[in-house]
Each structure stands twice: as C-alpha cells, then as structure tokens.
C-alpha cells in the first residue's frame, strides 16, 4: 500500500486544524488537477504501521484536537479502498472526536454502487464526503473545501 504524503497542521483543507493524508494513485486524472504527482499508483511512499501511528499521534499533538482529511490521488478507488478504510477505522477507534473528511472524484451515488466492500464501510465511518471530479471549466476558488462547482460537501451522518 502506498501513500503520497502527510500534512500535520493543515489550515486550508477543512475548518479548523487538520492532519491531511494523501493517497497515491488516481484513475480520474482530471484536467487541471492540483495534485498530478499522486496519479501514479507506483509512486509515493510505502505505507507502514509507523505512518498510521504518525497520523494518529498528529491528531492530538500538543494537546490540540485535529480533524482528518483524506485526499488523493483517489482514496476510494479499488486500489486505495482498503488503506483508506484502515486509516478511518483506526482513527475513529483511537481519536473518536476527530471528524473525518474524504475527497473523492467519484460521486456519492457512484460510491454507493462501488464493487470494493470497504468503500461502504468507509462511508459509514467518515463524517463528510466531498464528491465529484474536479472540472476545470467549473473552477471556483470561492467555494469552501471544493475546487469546482459540480462538487458537493455531503454530511454522511445525515445520510444514515
């Protein structure tokens, strides 16, 4: 399993302070993507138990509660679904107060029909999904947590 990177004190991704985890590999390859270095499934770094420990310890470092943002690459494609599930499951067990935000190029409706069994479990655990591909022609820098107007912020706890 591979990942692209980790930001320990991210102030830009979501409200408040977050730890942001970037998965490696993306089938969408959206025109104008902000993270094209995450497209190659063979790129990035090897995910280890140390990586997971770094994420978990980062969520409460210096006594500050942080939320978790998971971006890509594509966190919910078949190649990354198990890793994303592992991370969200461990985070909710170890830091239950942390909100989990996931960015996906798939729509919520597409994810409901996903073939990988861990995708449904991930969406049951996570708090928010920012869905839909980035569409350069719909770029809007004034949107909260989104890059293009077609993308939505979905409160997954209200969907259950």
Coordinates of C-alpha atoms in Angstrom, one line a residue:
X1 CA 0.0 0.0 0.0
X2 CA 1.3 3.4 -1.0
X3 CA 0.6 7.0 0.0
X4 CA 1.7 10.3 -1.3
X5 CA 2.2 12.5 1.8
X6 CA 1.0 13.9 5.1
X7 CA 0.5 17.4 6.3
X8 CA 0.4 17.5 10.1
X9 CA -1.1 21.0 10.7
X10 CA -3.2 21.8 7.7
X11 CA -5.3 25.0 7.9
X12 CA -6.5 25.1 4.3
X13 CA -8.3 21.8 3.7
X14 CA -11.2 21.9 6.2
X15 CA -12.5 24.1 9.1
X16 CA -10.0 24.3 11.9
X17 CA -6.7 22.4 12.1
X18 CA -6.4 19.1 10.3
X19 CA -4.0 16.3 9.6
X20 CA -4.2 15.7 5.8
X21 CA -3.3 12.3 4.4
X22 CA -2.8 11.9 0.6
X23 CA -3.3 8.5 -1.0
X24 CA -1.2 7.6 -4.0
X25 CA -2.8 6.7 -7.3
X26 CA -5.8 8.1 -9.2
X27 CA -7.8 6.7 -12.1
X28 CA -9.6 10.1 -12.8
X29 CA -6.6 12.2 -13.9
X30 CA -8.7 15.4 -14.0
X31 CA -7.6 18.2 -16.3
X32 CA -6.1 20.9 -14.1
X33 CA -5.7 18.6 -11.1
X34 CA -4.0 20.2 -8.1
X35 CA -2.1 17.0 -7.3
X36 CA -1.0 15.3 -10.5
X37 CA 2.0 13.8 -8.7
X38 CA -0.5 11.5 -6.9
X39 CA -1.8 9.9 -10.1
X40 CA 0.8 7.1 -10.5
X41 CA -0.1 4.1 -8.4
X42 CA 3.5 3.1 -8.2
X43 CA 4.7 6.5 -6.9
X44 CA 4.8 7.9 -3.4
X45 CA 6.0 6.0 -0.3
X46 CA 5.3 2.7 1.3
X47 CA 2.6 2.9 4.0
X48 CA 3.7 1.3 7.3
X49 CA 2.4 1.0 10.8
X50 CA 4.7 3.9 11.6
X51 CA 2.7 6.0 9.0
X52 CA -0.6 5.1 10.8
X53 CA 1.0 6.0 14.2
X54 CA 2.1 9.3 12.8
X55 CA -1.4 10.1 11.6
X56 CA -3.0 9.1 15.0
X57 CA -0.4 11.0 17.1
X58 CA -0.7 14.0 14.8
X59 CA -4.4 14.3 15.5
X60 CA -3.8 15.2 19.2
X61 CA -0.2 16.6 19.1
X62 CA 0.4 19.4 21.6
X63 CA -3.0 18.8 23.1
X64 CA -4.8 20.3 20.0
X65 CA -7.7 18.2 18.6
X66 CA -7.4 18.0 14.9
X67 CA -9.7 16.5 12.2
X68 CA -8.5 14.2 9.5
X69 CA -8.7 15.0 5.8
X70 CA -8.1 12.2 3.2
X71 CA -7.3 13.3 -0.3
X72 CA -5.5 11.9 -3.3
X73 CA -4.9 10.6 -5.6
X74 CA -8.2 8.8 -5.2
X75 CA -8.9 7.5 -1.7
X76 CA -11.9 5.4 -2.7
X77 CA -10.7 3.6 -5.9
X78 CA -10.3 -0.2 -5.7
X79 CA -6.5 0.1 -5.2
X80 CA -6.8 2.5 -2.2
X81 CA -10.1 1.4 -0.7
X82 CA -8.6 -0.9 1.9
X83 CA -5.9 1.5 3.0
X84 CA -8.5 4.3 3.4
X85 CA -10.8 2.0 5.4
X86 CA -7.9 1.0 7.6
X87 CA -7.0 4.6 8.3
X88 CA -10.6 5.8 9.0
X89 CA -11.3 2.8 11.2
X90 CA -8.2 3.2 13.3
X91 CA -8.7 7.0 13.7
X92 CA -12.3 6.6 14.8
X93 CA -11.2 4.0 17.4
X94 CA -8.2 5.9 18.7
X95 CA -9.5 9.5 18.3
X96 CA -13.3 9.3 18.2
X97 CA -13.8 13.0 18.4
X98 CA -11.9 13.7 15.2
X99 CA -14.1 14.5 12.2
X100 CA -13.1 12.7 9.0
X101 CA -13.4 14.4 5.6
X102 CA -12.8 12.4 2.4
X103 CA -12.3 13.9 -1.1
X104 CA -13.3 11.7 -4.0
X105 CA -13.5 12.1 -7.7
X106 CA -16.5 9.7 -7.6
X107 CA -19.9 10.9 -6.8
X108 CA -21.7 9.7 -3.7
X109 CA -24.1 7.8 -6.0
X110 CA -21.3 6.0 -7.7
X111 CA -19.7 5.1 -4.4
X112 CA -23.0 3.6 -3.2
X113 CA -22.6 1.1 -6.1
X114 CA -18.8 0.5 -5.6
X115 CA -17.6 -3.0 -6.0
X116 CA -15.0 -2.9 -3.3
X117 CA -16.6 -3.9 0.0
X118 CA -14.5 -1.4 2.1
X119 CA -15.9 1.6 0.4
X120 CA -19.3 1.3 2.1
X121 CA -17.7 0.7 5.5
X122 CA -15.5 3.8 5.0
X123 CA -18.5 6.0 4.2
X124 CA -20.3 4.6 7.3
X125 CA -17.4 5.7 9.5
X126 CA -16.4 9.0 7.8
X127 CA -18.2 12.3 8.6
X128 CA -18.1 14.2 5.4
X129 CA -17.6 13.4 1.7
X130 CA -16.5 16.0 -0.9
X131 CA -17.6 14.3 -4.1
X132 CA -17.2 14.5 -7.8
X133 CA -14.4 15.0 -10.2
X134 CA -12.6 18.4 -10.5
X135 CA -13.9 20.1 -13.6
X136 CA -11.5 22.8 -14.7
X137 CA -14.3 24.7 -16.6
X138 CA -16.3 24.9 -13.3
X139 CA -13.3 26.0 -11.2
X140 CA -14.4 28.4 -8.4
X141 CA -11.8 29.5 -5.8
X142 CA -14.6 31.0 -3.6
X143 CA -16.1 27.6 -2.7
X144 CA -15.4 26.1 0.7
X145 CA -13.4 22.8 0.5
X146 CA -14.1 22.3 -3.2
X147 CA -12.3 23.3 -6.4
X148 CA -15.2 23.2 -8.9
X149 CA -19.0 24.0 -8.7
X150 CA -20.0 20.4 -9.5
X151 CA -18.5 19.1 -6.3
X152 CA -20.6 18.7 -3.2
X153 CA -20.0 18.6 0.6
X154 CA -22.1 15.7 1.9
X155 CA -22.7 15.2 5.6
X156 CA -22.5 11.4 5.8
X157 CA -24.0 11.2 9.3
X158 CA -27.3 12.8 7.9
X159 CA -27.3 10.1 5.1
X160 CA -27.5 7.2 7.6

